[in-house]
């Protein structure tokens, strides 16, 4: 995960003490967009510019270039354009809006990413239980050839399945970083339904709960009203 | 679980061979309503009546009387009224419609039950992790005194929590019977959204998956694009 | 809706200027529990006590008594016990924890309420489209007699359906107040899955969107890849 | 939509009367995989082969070639390979399993497609309401350059948004075809949770409900317990 939160905050405070008027800080990590807005406002009186660059592409960005969503004032963003042009693939960066906009767009990008990943995960899990004995690595590869669901995430899925068709080396434990959570917060704040993004986040939460109280309470209730057997 | 499926089917076939014109079969189990319709149609030419009685109340029905939702032709249902009156609490039974209607209404009842149970389960799980150190058995009891969420399921929840406040004797393993699944099938067939009923059913499914392929695939994808650590 | 937010904040500020050491403020509205914590901390140096009382029971509380979940320090809560005893039904109030705990427990109560309401709503919607021509007001009443899904919300449902069986006088527009949203925020913050509570909140959001951008984008995508007809 | 159901069934019946032993029927539509299994079993005694070819790629398949997932016996599939090789892009077809497997894999493909589409739809709806005044068509294009969420569906999204940035010509009305429903049926039957695929299907259902009974019942309940205003 790209650094965010406390380490970023401290670095910016340190830099603020060193930088001079006209200097620019680029936050190329995964900060919360509301933090960007606050920081830009705090730095403005000192004449220090703050630019937030949401970065996508994963570890592959090193070869492919990073897709960059940049937020901040026009002047520093334009001045720094050569940096973004160098880091990104052709047409691979954009000034998307004022301070925080870069990380806001990146946050939504990650929310969508969660839903796409979960969609594939559900589909492949269903296929993994099919009585047809399906060849999942081959199907993932097949779908890359002209199907509607072809995507870069599917390429990665195909690679992962090719390396370990039953994923037997892995534990069903899925981390989440801040962006998925913030996307749900944004949906709640805007009163916009976001059922798949939220379901994806909850699936990750669920993957990490080893003795769910909710599930034990359900078992207890069933036992209470129906005398249904419970596992102890 | 009240018997359904194969044993019911066989019993009805056996009875059909024995019964005479004018006789009535009451299916007081948890049959699928579409099976009721089929059976009623098959029995009609022989002059045998088929009545489906959805039954709610759990093991407590023995003391409280059973809430009965009855489907079938008017004549046999009216003729059998004394049975239903005896089994149910006052006003505790109703002729809800033609063959299958009894089990249809009972099926929906169970779908609602799943959502209510899951709602409580989520709320109590959140409270179980609160830094306030909340007394869950006492809160469940408190809510029975005039709160908006008071219900019979809450009484059972209070009883279960009183007996074992941390539910430490239980495993997070939740069975489901047919009705929840059929309610989702009904929603899909009617093109009616049923998000909470379905989420409740999926939560039960999830409780029983010990090495989710979906979650392992998510972990594998994260590892592919981000070099994120996975648990092996 | 019980007042919360800005009006509450202002009232507390005004009171703070007037009150003396040893006085106690009771917030019996629907404040956010984190605001309670902050207020209690701000008032403590002045020796003013802050007690938050989450209140359930709706407009019926006037007759039935209000179910009260009380947060705050032990001393003021015990001193004020006669007030809570008077307002609530027997055993109808409880000191659930430190400052904010009252509104926290009330918030979870409302989250559960959303899920229960949505569960009933989905079930009755499915029944409203059944080919059996079901008598919904009668079924709601029937279920009150010993069924597993009996609850106070079901009584209200039965009353509403009795008054207007097809609910034809109403618009499908459902408001939400803060507690549902804060419950989802709490789930996200605690990394606890809350699929039914969240689905219930999103259903309300959806009910108020009259020209969903998401749905138009889905229609546009279908048209792009499949040449599927769209409605203009 | 590719034809399925009744017209397919009739066509196959007609063909069955005409075909001779050793002939093969290819169903390149969107049949339900369980129908394929039945048909293959019915045709086997007559020596007629049945091959089901799930086809993806939309109207663009005409230029790009169709991604083909083929089910059936080994002999006819191998004999017909030249057809599939001609219709598909390189490596664009695969014999995925016995009769029905082609349409089963295609069904899952469509379930995944629903979830991906819904993920984008939610993300773009959130962005459409951002105070940043985001340029959605440009962002969709930007994300094609090296981002984690790049996909063919995103290309289509970019095209649709470029043509009509506010999608103002469209109605929020989203059809669904059988595959999404069957995927949910499969999840229910297999007891595998599929929350995002199901949420996507329900979002489409919801888009077509113009006077939701569920939402009216929620409004009625709120009015009953809280005296909350309703819209009439």
Coordinates of C-alpha atoms in Angstrom, one line a residue, chain B residues 112 116 120 144 147-155, chain C residues 113 116-117 120 124 140-141 143-159, chain D residues 221:
Chain B
X112 CA -38.5 -11.7 6.5
X116 CA -34.8 -9.5 10.9
X120 CA -30.2 -7.9 15.0
X144 CA -38.3 -5.1 24.9
X147 CA -38.6 0.4 21.9
X148 CA -39.4 0.4 18.2
X149 CA -37.3 -2.8 17.6
X150 CA -39.2 -5.0 20.2
X151 CA -40.2 -8.3 18.8
X152 CA -40.4 -12.0 19.7
X153 CA -37.1 -12.6 18.0
X154 CA -35.6 -10.0 20.4
X155 CA -37.0 -11.9 23.3
Chain C
X113 CA -34.9 -0.9 12.8
X116 CA -36.3 -5.0 10.1
X117 CA -38.4 -2.4 8.2
X120 CA -41.0 -6.5 6.0
X124 CA -44.8 -7.6 1.5
X140 CA -50.0 -8.8 8.7
X141 CA -52.6 -9.3 11.5
X143 CA -48.6 -13.0 11.8
X144 CA -49.1 -11.2 15.1
X145 CA -50.7 -14.3 16.5
X146 CA -47.8 -16.5 17.5
X147 CA -45.6 -16.3 14.4
X148 CA -41.8 -15.9 14.6
X149 CA -41.9 -12.5 12.9
X150 CA -44.3 -10.8 15.3
X151 CA -43.1 -7.4 16.4
X152 CA -44.2 -4.0 17.1
X153 CA -43.2 -2.9 13.6
X154 CA -45.5 -5.6 12.3
X155 CA -48.4 -4.1 14.3
X156 CA -47.7 -0.8 12.7
X157 CA -47.5 -2.4 9.3
X158 CA -50.9 -4.1 9.9
X159 CA -52.4 -0.7 10.9
Chain D
X221 CA -44.3 2.6 8.7

